PDB file of C-alpha atoms in Angstrom:
ATOM      1  CA  MET C   1     -23.275 124.931 -30.060  1.00 92.00           C
ATOM      2  CA  LEU C   2     -21.121 121.571 -28.702  1.00 98.00           C
ATOM      3  CA  SER C   3     -20.390 121.196 -24.957  1.00 98.00           C
ATOM      4  CA  ILE C   4     -17.864 118.546 -24.723  1.00 98.00           C
ATOM      5  CA  LEU C   5     -17.846 117.213 -20.943  1.00 98.00           C
ATOM      6  CA  VAL C   6     -15.363 115.035 -19.622  1.00 98.00           C
ATOM      7  CA  PRO C   7     -15.167 113.487 -15.906  1.00 97.00           C
ATOM      8  CA  ILE C   8     -11.627 112.857 -14.891  1.00 97.00           C
ATOM      9  CA  TYR C   9     -10.145 110.794 -11.985  1.00 95.00           C
ATOM     10  CA  ASN C  10      -6.530 109.712 -11.866  1.00 95.00           C
ATOM     11  CA  TYR C  11      -6.214 109.038 -15.827  1.00 96.00           C
ATOM     12  CA  ASP C  12      -4.126 111.107 -18.227  1.00 97.00           C
ATOM     13  CA  VAL C  13      -6.428 112.770 -20.931  1.00 98.00           C
ATOM     14  CA  THR C  14      -4.063 114.758 -22.872  1.00 98.00           C
ATOM     15  CA  LYS C  15      -4.130 112.894 -25.626  1.00 98.00           C
ATOM     16  CA  LEU C  16      -8.045 112.630 -25.782  1.00 98.00           C
ATOM     17  CA  ILE C  17      -8.687 116.656 -25.269  1.00 98.00           C
ATOM     18  CA  HIS C  18      -5.919 117.339 -27.769  1.00 98.00           C
ATOM     19  CA  ASN C  19      -7.898 114.854 -30.247  1.00 98.00           C
ATOM     20  CA  LEU C  20     -11.387 116.493 -29.761  1.00 98.00           C
ATOM     21  CA  HIS C  21      -9.995 119.967 -29.396  1.00 98.00           C
ATOM     22  CA  GLN C  22      -8.271 119.742 -32.927  1.00 98.00           C
ATOM     23  CA  GLN C  23     -11.634 117.937 -34.432  1.00 98.00           C
ATOM     24  CA  ALA C  24     -13.867 120.764 -33.313  1.00 98.00           C
ATOM     25  CA  LEU C  25     -11.135 123.010 -34.897  1.00 98.00           C
ATOM     26  CA  ASN C  26     -11.253 121.640 -38.016  1.00 97.00           C
ATOM     27  CA  LEU C  27     -15.051 121.797 -38.390  1.00 97.00           C
ATOM     28  CA  GLY C  28     -15.137 125.329 -37.385  1.00 97.00           C
ATOM     29  CA  ILE C  29     -18.023 124.661 -34.932  1.00 97.00           C
ATOM     30  CA  THR C  30     -18.548 127.116 -31.537  1.00 97.00           C
ATOM     31  CA  PHE C  31     -17.955 124.640 -28.927  1.00 98.00           C
ATOM     32  CA  GLU C  32     -15.926 124.492 -25.645  1.00 98.00           C
ATOM     33  CA  ILE C  33     -14.290 121.877 -23.767  1.00 98.00           C
ATOM     34  CA  LEU C  34     -14.871 121.367 -19.950  1.00 98.00           C
ATOM     35  CA  ALA C  35     -13.031 118.780 -18.192  1.00 98.00           C
ATOM     36  CA  TYR C  36     -12.949 118.244 -14.367  1.00 98.00           C
ATOM     37  CA  GLU C  37     -11.062 116.316 -11.871  1.00 97.00           C
ATOM     38  CA  ASP C  38     -12.838 114.656  -9.820  1.00 95.00           C
ATOM     39  CA  ALA C  39     -10.414 115.279  -6.997  1.00 94.00           C
ATOM     40  CA  SER C  40      -7.737 113.185  -8.569  1.00 91.00           C
ATOM     41  CA  ASP C  41      -3.981 113.185  -7.680  1.00 88.00           C
ATOM     42  CA  ARG C  42      -2.483 111.775 -10.388  1.00 90.00           C
ATOM     43  CA  PHE C  43      -1.429 112.968 -13.608  1.00 96.00           C
ATOM     44  CA  LEU C  44      -2.345 116.524 -12.735  1.00 95.00           C
ATOM     45  CA  ALA C  45       1.225 117.567 -13.940  1.00 94.00           C
ATOM     46  CA  LYS C  46       0.222 116.430 -17.339  1.00 96.00           C
ATOM     47  CA  ASN C  47      -3.806 117.249 -17.633  1.00 97.00           C
ATOM     48  CA  LYS C  48      -3.118 120.833 -16.254  1.00 96.00           C
ATOM     49  CA  LYS C  49      -1.337 121.538 -19.762  1.00 95.00           C
ATOM     50  CA  ILE C  50      -4.634 121.141 -21.370  1.00 97.00           C
ATOM     51  CA  GLN C  51      -5.662 124.377 -20.000  1.00 95.00           C
ATOM     52  CA  ASP C  52      -3.759 126.227 -22.044  1.00 96.00           C
ATOM     53  CA  LEU C  53      -5.833 125.315 -25.214  1.00 98.00           C
ATOM     54  CA  SER C  54      -8.590 127.452 -26.689  1.00 97.00           C
ATOM     55  CA  PHE C  55     -11.748 126.903 -25.241  1.00 97.00           C
ATOM     56  CA  THR C  56     -11.001 124.331 -22.850  1.00 98.00           C
ATOM     57  CA  ASN C  57     -12.017 124.437 -19.086  1.00 98.00           C
ATOM     58  CA  TYR C  58      -9.838 122.751 -16.755  1.00 97.00           C
ATOM     59  CA  GLN C  59     -10.710 122.487 -12.968  1.00 97.00           C
ATOM     60  CA  ILE C  60      -9.856 120.337 -10.184  1.00 96.00           C
ATOM     61  CA  LEU C  61     -12.343 119.672  -7.451  1.00 96.00           C
ATOM     62  CA  THR C  62     -10.988 119.434  -3.916  1.00 94.00           C
ATOM     63  CA  GLN C  63     -13.340 116.901  -2.520  1.00 94.00           C
ATOM     64  CA  ASN C  64     -14.446 114.001  -4.505  1.00 92.00           C
ATOM     65  CA  ILE C  65     -17.993 114.011  -5.499  1.00 92.00           C
ATOM     66  CA  GLY C  66     -18.604 110.605  -7.490  1.00 90.00           C
ATOM     67  CA  ARG C  67     -19.463 109.619 -11.276  1.00 89.00           C
ATOM     68  CA  SER C  68     -22.838 111.113 -11.013  1.00 92.00           C
ATOM     69  CA  LYS C  69     -22.512 114.394  -9.476  1.00 94.00           C
ATOM     70  CA  ILE C  70     -19.469 115.239 -11.618  1.00 95.00           C
ATOM     71  CA  ARG C  71     -21.468 114.474 -14.607  1.00 96.00           C
ATOM     72  CA  ASN C  72     -24.565 116.942 -13.357  1.00 96.00           C
ATOM     73  CA  LEU C  73     -21.982 119.435 -12.603  1.00 97.00           C
ATOM     74  CA  LEU C  74     -20.274 119.495 -15.913  1.00 98.00           C
ATOM     75  CA  ALA C  75     -23.929 119.851 -17.617  1.00 97.00           C
ATOM     76  CA  GLN C  76     -24.989 122.470 -15.261  1.00 97.00           C
ATOM     77  CA  ARG C  77     -22.010 124.533 -16.028  1.00 97.00           C
ATOM     78  CA  ALA C  78     -22.271 123.927 -20.044  1.00 98.00           C
ATOM     79  CA  LYS C  79     -22.978 126.721 -22.229  1.00 97.00           C
ATOM     80  CA  HIS C  80     -24.440 125.217 -25.459  1.00 97.00           C
ATOM     81  CA  ASN C  81     -27.376 123.406 -25.975  1.00 95.00           C
ATOM     82  CA  TRP C  82     -25.779 120.070 -27.082  1.00 97.00           C
ATOM     83  CA  LEU C  83     -23.681 118.019 -24.389  1.00 98.00           C
ATOM     84  CA  LEU C  84     -21.035 115.248 -25.514  1.00 98.00           C
ATOM     85  CA  PHE C  85     -20.314 113.255 -22.690  1.00 98.00           C
ATOM     86  CA  LEU C  86     -17.280 110.991 -22.972  1.00 98.00           C
ATOM     87  CA  ASP C  87     -15.304 108.622 -20.209  1.00 97.00           C
ATOM     88  CA  ALA C  88     -11.421 110.090 -19.466  1.00 97.00           C
ATOM     89  CA  ASP C  89     -10.297 106.357 -20.869  1.00 96.00           C
ATOM     90  CA  VAL C  90     -11.167 106.616 -23.853  1.00 97.00           C
ATOM     91  CA  LEU C  91     -10.572 107.519 -27.423  1.00 97.00           C
ATOM     92  CA  PRO C  92     -12.199 108.342 -30.875  1.00 98.00           C
ATOM     93  CA  VAL C  93     -11.996 105.708 -33.302  1.00 97.00           C
ATOM     94  CA  SER C  94     -12.508 108.037 -36.510  1.00 97.00           C
ATOM     95  CA  CYS C  95     -11.083 111.119 -37.326  1.00 96.00           C
ATOM     96  CA  THR C  96     -14.346 112.475 -38.250  1.00 98.00           C
ATOM     97  CA  PHE C  97     -15.773 111.350 -34.791  1.00 98.00           C
ATOM     98  CA  LEU C  98     -17.147 114.863 -33.873  1.00 98.00           C
ATOM     99  CA  GLN C  99     -18.602 115.343 -37.634  1.00 98.00           C
ATOM    100  CA  LYS C 100     -20.527 111.991 -37.210  1.00 98.00           C
ATOM    101  CA  TYR C 101     -22.166 112.834 -34.329  1.00 98.00           C
ATOM    102  CA  LEU C 102     -23.106 116.206 -35.377  1.00 97.00           C
ATOM    103  CA  THR C 103     -24.433 114.566 -39.058  1.00 97.00           C
ATOM    104  CA  ALA C 104     -26.940 112.357 -36.996  1.00 97.00           C
ATOM    105  CA  ILE C 105     -28.329 115.024 -35.142  1.00 96.00           C
ATOM    106  CA  ASN C 106     -32.072 115.575 -36.392  1.00 93.00           C
ATOM    107  CA  PRO C 107     -35.427 116.852 -34.467  1.00 91.00           C
ATOM    108  CA  LYS C 108     -36.793 113.158 -33.817  1.00 90.00           C
ATOM    109  CA  THR C 109     -33.565 112.304 -31.392  1.00 93.00           C
ATOM    110  CA  ASP C 110     -32.998 113.368 -27.800  1.00 95.00           C
ATOM    111  CA  LEU C 111     -29.703 111.230 -27.594  1.00 97.00           C
ATOM    112  CA  ILE C 112     -27.432 110.144 -30.018  1.00 98.00           C
ATOM    113  CA  ALA C 113     -25.135 106.951 -28.449  1.00 98.00           C
ATOM    114  CA  GLY C 114     -21.675 106.421 -30.217  1.00 98.00           C
ATOM    115  CA  GLY C 115     -20.903 103.008 -28.834  1.00 97.00           C
ATOM    116  CA  ILE C 116     -17.803 101.396 -27.851  1.00 97.00           C
ATOM    117  CA  ASN C 117     -14.645  99.042 -28.846  1.00 96.00           C
ATOM    118  CA  TYR C 118     -12.030  97.546 -27.640  1.00 94.00           C
ATOM    119  CA  SER C 119      -8.706  97.052 -29.233  1.00 88.00           C
ATOM    120  CA  THR C 120      -8.501  93.844 -31.196  1.00 87.00           C
ATOM    121  CA  LYS C 121      -5.267  92.877 -29.695  1.00 87.00           C
ATOM    122  CA  LYS C 122      -5.101  90.501 -26.478  1.00 89.00           C
ATOM    123  CA  PRO C 123      -3.167  92.729 -23.318  1.00 92.00           C
ATOM    124  CA  THR C 124       0.147  91.791 -23.210  1.00 90.00           C
ATOM    125  CA  ASP C 125      -0.658  91.463 -19.069  1.00 89.00           C
ATOM    126  CA  SER C 126      -2.911  88.471 -17.863  1.00 90.00           C
ATOM    127  CA  ALA C 127      -3.502  90.621 -15.181  1.00 92.00           C
ATOM    128  CA  GLN C 128      -6.251  92.422 -17.503  1.00 94.00           C
ATOM    129  CA  TYR C 129      -8.052  89.618 -19.820  1.00 95.00           C
ATOM    130  CA  LEU C 130     -10.861  89.485 -17.681  1.00 95.00           C
ATOM    131  CA  ARG C 131     -11.702  93.070 -18.203  1.00 95.00           C
ATOM    132  CA  TRP C 132     -10.764  92.990 -21.680  1.00 95.00           C
ATOM    133  CA  ILE C 133     -12.787  89.711 -22.520  1.00 95.00           C
ATOM    134  CA  TYR C 134     -15.776  91.222 -20.814  1.00 95.00           C
ATOM    135  CA  GLY C 135     -15.546  94.518 -23.139  1.00 95.00           C
ATOM    136  CA  HIS C 136     -15.237  92.379 -26.288  1.00 92.00           C
ATOM    137  CA  LYS C 137     -18.342  90.118 -25.344  1.00 93.00           C
ATOM    138  CA  ARG C 138     -20.543  92.349 -23.403  1.00 94.00           C
ATOM    139  CA  GLU C 139     -19.863  95.697 -24.402  1.00 95.00           C
ATOM    140  CA  THR C 140     -18.912  95.834 -27.939  1.00 95.00           C
ATOM    141  CA  LYS C 141     -21.968  96.163 -30.280  1.00 96.00           C
ATOM    142  CA  THR C 142     -22.929  97.563 -33.535  1.00 97.00           C
ATOM    143  CA  ALA C 143     -25.406 100.388 -33.937  1.00 97.00           C
ATOM    144  CA  SER C 144     -28.015  98.100 -35.194  1.00 97.00           C
ATOM    145  CA  LEU C 145     -27.918  95.616 -32.240  1.00 97.00           C
ATOM    146  CA  ARG C 146     -27.942  98.460 -29.703  1.00 97.00           C
ATOM    147  CA  ASN C 147     -30.874  99.801 -31.329  1.00 97.00           C
ATOM    148  CA  GLN C 148     -32.909  96.591 -30.631  1.00 97.00           C
ATOM    149  CA  ASN C 149     -32.755  97.610 -27.184  1.00 95.00           C
ATOM    150  CA  PRO C 150     -32.005 101.227 -27.173  1.00 96.00           C
ATOM    151  CA  TYR C 151     -32.896 101.953 -23.492  1.00 95.00           C
ATOM    152  CA  SER C 152     -30.883  98.774 -21.828  1.00 94.00           C
ATOM    153  CA  ASN C 153     -27.862  99.310 -24.412  1.00 95.00           C
ATOM    154  CA  PHE C 154     -27.304 102.865 -23.536  1.00 96.00           C
ATOM    155  CA  SER C 155     -23.651 103.633 -21.934  1.00 95.00           C
ATOM    156  CA  SER C 156     -22.653 107.028 -20.333  1.00 94.00           C
ATOM    157  CA  ALA C 157     -19.003 106.572 -21.583  1.00 96.00           C
ATOM    158  CA  ASN C 158     -20.074 107.737 -25.073  1.00 98.00           C
ATOM    159  CA  PHE C 159     -23.405 110.142 -25.895  1.00 98.00           C
ATOM    160  CA  LEU C 160     -24.228 113.152 -26.936  1.00 98.00           C
ATOM    161  CA  ILE C 161     -27.707 114.592 -25.297  1.00 97.00           C
ATOM    162  CA  LYS C 162     -29.290 117.860 -25.647  1.00 95.00           C
ATOM    163  CA  LYS C 163     -28.905 119.550 -22.627  1.00 95.00           C
ATOM    164  CA  SER C 164     -33.029 120.625 -22.180  1.00 94.00           C
ATOM    165  CA  ILE C 165     -33.627 117.317 -22.041  1.00 94.00           C
ATOM    166  CA  PHE C 166     -30.327 116.484 -19.785  1.00 95.00           C
ATOM    167  CA  SER C 167     -31.651 118.803 -17.140  1.00 92.00           C
ATOM    168  CA  GLU C 168     -34.853 116.901 -17.104  1.00 91.00           C
ATOM    169  CA  ILE C 169     -33.728 113.766 -16.070  1.00 90.00           C
ATOM    170  CA  TYR C 170     -29.597 113.964 -14.849  1.00 90.00           C
ATOM    171  CA  PHE C 171     -27.951 111.534 -13.246  1.00 93.00           C
ATOM    172  CA  ASN C 172     -29.290 110.209  -9.653  1.00 90.00           C
ATOM    173  CA  GLU C 173     -27.010 111.189  -7.397  1.00 88.00           C
ATOM    174  CA  THR C 174     -28.251 108.877  -4.673  1.00 82.00           C
ATOM    175  CA  ILE C 175     -25.762 106.243  -5.960  1.00 77.00           C
ATOM    176  CA  GLU C 176     -22.568 106.877  -4.442  1.00 71.00           C
ATOM    177  CA  GLN C 177     -20.796 103.882  -4.934  1.00 71.00           C
ATOM    178  CA  TYR C 178     -19.806 102.236  -8.486  1.00 76.00           C
ATOM    179  CA  GLY C 179     -22.437 100.535 -10.994  1.00 78.00           C
ATOM    180  CA  HIS C 180     -25.757 101.179 -12.699  1.00 88.00           C
ATOM    181  CA  GLU C 181     -26.382 104.844 -12.599  1.00 90.00           C
ATOM    182  CA  ASP C 182     -25.871 104.501 -16.397  1.00 92.00           C
ATOM    183  CA  THR C 183     -28.833 101.697 -16.122  1.00 93.00           C
ATOM    184  CA  LEU C 184     -30.903 104.353 -13.807  1.00 94.00           C
ATOM    185  CA  PHE C 185     -30.240 107.115 -16.476  1.00 95.00           C
ATOM    186  CA  ALA C 186     -31.365 104.827 -18.975  1.00 95.00           C
ATOM    187  CA  TYR C 187     -34.953 103.709 -17.608  1.00 95.00           C
ATOM    188  CA  ASN C 188     -35.629 107.432 -16.188  1.00 94.00           C
ATOM    189  CA  PHE C 189     -35.244 108.442 -19.993  1.00 95.00           C
ATOM    190  CA  LYS C 190     -37.311 105.921 -21.122  1.00 94.00           C
ATOM    191  CA  THR C 191     -40.199 106.871 -18.773  1.00 93.00           C
ATOM    192  CA  GLN C 192     -39.980 110.456 -19.841  1.00 91.00           C
ATOM    193  CA  LYS C 193     -40.042 109.241 -23.408  1.00 90.00           C
ATOM    194  CA  GLY C 194     -36.976 109.828 -24.670  1.00 91.00           C
ATOM    195  CA  ARG C 195     -36.038 109.399 -27.773  1.00 94.00           C
ATOM    196  CA  ILE C 196     -32.635 107.272 -28.213  1.00 96.00           C
ATOM    197  CA  LEU C 197     -30.527 106.577 -31.276  1.00 97.00           C
ATOM    198  CA  HIS C 198     -27.547 104.798 -31.582  1.00 98.00           C
ATOM    199  CA  ILE C 199     -25.205 104.892 -34.310  1.00 98.00           C
ATOM    200  CA  ASN C 200     -21.634 103.480 -35.635  1.00 98.00           C
ATOM    201  CA  ASN C 201     -18.854 106.316 -33.881  1.00 98.00           C
ATOM    202  CA  PRO C 202     -17.753 104.300 -31.081  1.00 98.00           C
ATOM    203  CA  ILE C 203     -14.730 105.020 -28.855  1.00 98.00           C
ATOM    204  CA  PHE C 204     -11.850 102.855 -27.540  1.00 96.00           C
ATOM    205  CA  HIS C 205     -12.418 102.368 -24.286  1.00 95.00           C
ATOM    206  CA  LEU C 206      -8.436 102.171 -23.216  1.00 93.00           C
ATOM    207  CA  GLY C 207      -8.097 102.152 -19.251  1.00 87.00           C
ATOM    208  CA  LEU C 208      -8.407  98.395 -18.881  1.00 91.00           C
ATOM    209  CA  GLU C 209      -8.580  97.813 -14.952  1.00 92.00           C
ATOM    210  CA  ASN C 210      -6.547  94.558 -13.582  1.00 94.00           C
ATOM    211  CA  ASN C 211      -8.623  91.630 -12.866  1.00 96.00           C
ATOM    212  CA  THR C 212      -9.036  92.157  -8.843  1.00 96.00           C
ATOM    213  CA  ILE C 213     -10.452  95.816  -9.353  1.00 95.00           C
ATOM    214  CA  PHE C 214     -12.495  94.850 -12.075  1.00 96.00           C
ATOM    215  CA  LEU C 215     -14.135  92.046 -10.319  1.00 96.00           C
ATOM    216  CA  ASN C 216     -14.401  94.144  -7.100  1.00 96.00           C
ATOM    217  CA  LYS C 217     -16.149  96.852  -9.210  1.00 94.00           C
ATOM    218  CA  SER C 218     -18.333  93.715 -10.591  1.00 95.00           C
ATOM    219  CA  LEU C 219     -19.847  92.976  -6.770  1.00 95.00           C
ATOM    220  CA  LEU C 220     -20.344  96.445  -6.465  1.00 94.00           C
ATOM    221  CA  SER C 221     -22.237  96.769  -9.222  1.00 94.00           C
ATOM    222  CA  VAL C 222     -24.298  93.903  -7.541  1.00 95.00           C
ATOM    223  CA  GLU C 223     -24.869  96.252  -4.547  1.00 94.00           C
ATOM    224  CA  SER C 224     -26.075  99.046  -6.429  1.00 92.00           C
ATOM    225  CA  ALA C 225     -28.801  96.861  -8.347  1.00 93.00           C
ATOM    226  CA  LEU C 226     -30.077  95.780  -4.841  1.00 92.00           C
ATOM    227  CA  PHE C 227     -30.146  99.020  -3.707  1.00 91.00           C
ATOM    228  CA  LEU C 228     -31.822 100.691  -6.674  1.00 92.00           C
ATOM    229  CA  LYS C 229     -34.457  98.080  -6.303  1.00 92.00           C
ATOM    230  CA  ASN C 230     -34.627  98.337  -2.503  1.00 91.00           C
ATOM    231  CA  GLN C 231     -35.126 101.780  -3.008  1.00 91.00           C
ATOM    232  CA  LYS C 232     -38.053 101.240  -5.426  1.00 93.00           C
ATOM    233  CA  LEU C 233     -35.765 103.416  -8.099  1.00 93.00           C
ATOM    234  CA  ILE C 234     -36.109 101.013 -11.034  1.00 93.00           C
ATOM    235  CA  PRO C 235     -37.991  97.709 -11.293  1.00 93.00           C
ATOM    236  CA  SER C 236     -36.031  94.446 -10.786  1.00 90.00           C
ATOM    237  CA  SER C 237     -37.114  93.522 -14.171  1.00 88.00           C
ATOM    238  CA  TYR C 238     -35.241  95.772 -15.895  1.00 90.00           C
ATOM    239  CA  ILE C 239     -31.735  94.489 -14.644  1.00 92.00           C
ATOM    240  CA  LYS C 240     -31.187  90.764 -15.918  1.00 92.00           C
ATOM    241  CA  LEU C 241     -29.361  89.414 -12.683  1.00 94.00           C
ATOM    242  CA  LEU C 242     -32.456  90.420 -10.851  1.00 94.00           C
ATOM    243  CA  THR C 243     -35.057  89.352 -12.731  1.00 92.00           C
ATOM    244  CA  TYR C 244     -33.518  85.560 -12.680  1.00 90.00           C
ATOM    245  CA  TYR C 245     -33.042  86.302  -8.823  1.00 91.00           C
ATOM    246  CA  GLU C 246     -36.712  86.594  -8.789  1.00 89.00           C
ATOM    247  CA  LYS C 247     -37.411  83.578 -10.687  1.00 87.00           C
ATOM    248  CA  LEU C 248     -35.221  81.172  -8.913  1.00 86.00           C
ATOM    249  CA  GLU C 249     -36.968  83.504  -5.377  1.00 81.00           C
ATOM    250  CA  ASN C 250     -40.097  81.044  -6.084  1.00 79.00           C
ATOM    251  CA  LEU C 251     -37.914  77.716  -6.161  1.00 77.00           C
ATOM    252  CA  SER C 252     -36.187  78.554  -2.476  1.00 74.00           C
ATOM    253  CA  LEU C 253     -34.273  74.783  -2.974  1.00 79.00           C
ATOM    254  CA  ALA C 254     -32.656  76.161  -6.598  1.00 84.00           C
ATOM    255  CA  LEU C 255     -31.592  79.457  -4.393  1.00 86.00           C
ATOM    256  CA  TYR C 256     -29.899  77.171  -1.827  1.00 86.00           C
ATOM    257  CA  LEU C 257     -28.310  75.102  -4.144  1.00 91.00           C
ATOM    258  CA  ILE C 258     -26.497  77.729  -5.896  1.00 91.00           C
ATOM    259  CA  TYR C 259     -25.477  79.487  -2.476  1.00 91.00           C
ATOM    260  CA  LEU C 260     -24.110  76.184  -1.288  1.00 92.00           C
ATOM    261  CA  LEU C 261     -22.448  75.523  -4.439  1.00 93.00           C
ATOM    262  CA  GLY C 262     -21.241  78.934  -4.788  1.00 93.00           C
ATOM    263  CA  ASN C 263     -19.858  79.100  -1.179  1.00 93.00           C
ATOM    264  CA  VAL C 264     -18.027  75.864  -2.051  1.00 95.00           C
ATOM    265  CA  SER C 265     -16.440  76.920  -5.366  1.00 96.00           C
ATOM    266  CA  GLU C 266     -15.793  80.654  -4.584  1.00 96.00           C
ATOM    267  CA  PRO C 267     -12.099  79.814  -4.127  1.00 96.00           C
ATOM    268  CA  LEU C 268     -12.297  77.911  -7.724  1.00 97.00           C
ATOM    269  CA  ILE C 269     -14.104  80.860  -9.566  1.00 97.00           C
ATOM    270  CA  LYS C 270     -12.056  83.399  -8.124  1.00 96.00           C
ATOM    271  CA  LYS C 271      -8.907  81.660  -9.497  1.00 96.00           C
ATOM    272  CA  ASN C 272     -10.434  80.914 -12.761  1.00 97.00           C
ATOM    273  CA  LEU C 273     -11.554  84.727 -13.106  1.00 96.00           C
ATOM    274  CA  LEU C 274      -8.393  86.173 -11.635  1.00 95.00           C
ATOM    275  CA  GLY C 275      -6.103  83.469 -14.118  1.00 94.00           C
ATOM    276  CA  LYS C 276      -5.292  83.623 -18.041  1.00 93.00           C
ATOM    277  CA  LYS C 277      -8.560  81.740 -19.139  1.00 94.00           C
ATOM    278  CA  PRO C 278     -11.372  83.589 -17.199  1.00 95.00           C
ATOM    279  CA  VAL C 279     -14.960  82.442 -18.227  1.00 96.00           C
ATOM    280  CA  LEU C 280     -17.705  84.863 -18.581  1.00 97.00           C
ATOM    281  CA  LYS C 281     -20.300  82.231 -17.394  1.00 97.00           C
ATOM    282  CA  ALA C 282     -18.000  81.979 -14.004  1.00 97.00           C
ATOM    283  CA  LEU C 283     -18.702  85.516 -13.824  1.00 97.00           C
ATOM    284  CA  ASP C 284     -22.270  85.808 -14.145  1.00 96.00           C
ATOM    285  CA  PHE C 285     -22.779  82.449 -11.801  1.00 96.00           C
ATOM    286  CA  TYR C 286     -20.545  84.744  -8.902  1.00 97.00           C
ATOM    287  CA  LYS C 287     -22.462  87.289  -9.148  1.00 96.00           C
ATOM    288  CA  LEU C 288     -25.827  85.690  -8.866  1.00 95.00           C
ATOM    289  CA  TYR C 289     -24.255  83.887  -5.747  1.00 96.00           C
ATOM    290  CA  TYR C 290     -23.044  87.295  -4.488  1.00 96.00           C
ATOM    291  CA  LEU C 291     -26.885  88.365  -4.562  1.00 95.00           C
ATOM    292  CA  ILE C 292     -28.151  85.331  -3.059  1.00 93.00           C
ATOM    293  CA  LYS C 293     -25.601  85.968  -0.266  1.00 92.00           C
ATOM    294  CA  LEU C 294     -26.390  89.346   0.134  1.00 91.00           C
ATOM    295  CA  GLU C 295     -30.348  88.861  -0.023  1.00 87.00           C
ATOM    296  CA  GLN C 296     -29.434  86.029   2.738  1.00 80.00           C
ATOM    297  CA  ASN C 297     -27.817  88.391   5.244  1.00 75.00           C
ATOM    298  CA  ALA C 298     -30.414  91.465   4.926  1.00 55.00           C
TER     299      ALA C 298
END
C-alpha cells in the first residue's frame, strides 16, 4: 500500500524514521520505509540502527547523485502503489500524520501535499534567523491558501503521490545543483494535468541552515531558474523572479539602475541578511540584482 521514501544527506534521521515506523505499525497497514544516504559521511553510526526496524530498507550510496536522482531511485525501488516523499530534516507535526494522508486518498487526486511548518520559537542562534524567518513568512501556508495556487505551492519536502503517476513525470535529473527541482516537477505535473490536493498535514522543518549557507543556496536557486529558462524547460512566467526581470527588461534604464544600486549596496545587503534582523525584501532585491548580473555577464 505505502512506500515511505526518505533521501538523506548528512542528517540524523533516527527520530523521523522511528516516528513513521511506529505510526505505520499502529495503523496495521502494508508498508515499507526506504531511507538512502546520498553518499553522506555524517551520522552514519546513528542512522545505521534504523536497518534493524521491520519493513525498513536503509542503504548508503557510494557516490553522491543529487536531490532529483535519489528521489527517482527511491521511487523506482519502491514496492507499493502510493509513495510518501519526506525530506530527512523534518518531523511530523501530528501523531496521526500517516492516517491523515491515507484518509485523504480519493479517486480524483493524484498527489496530496501536506505542507510545512516551523517552530514558533525563534532560534537561539542568530546565525539561523534568515532561514527561520523565510520559512515562517514564505513557506508556512494553510491548505486553503495553498489550494488557491496548487502547483505553485508544491514542495517535495512532504507529499504523497501515486507511483504510476510519478513514473510518468519524475524529477528532472538535468538539474544538478540546488534549486527549483520542485518548481519544474510541479510545472510538468500541471502540463500532464495531474491533480493536486493540499491538506493540513504538515511536517516541522528542523534543519535550519545558517544564514551564509542559506544565502548561498538562494543565489544557487537563481542560477537554477536561469538554467531552466535557457534550456526551455519552463516558461519564465512560471517563476516570479524571471517574470519580474522580463518586465524590467523592457526598461533598460531600470535594469541598469538596479544593477548599479545592487553593486554599490551589496556589502550592506549582506550585512543585513547575515545579521540579527534580516529583511526578506532585501533578499528579494539581492536575488534580482544577482540575476541581472548573471544575464549581463552571459
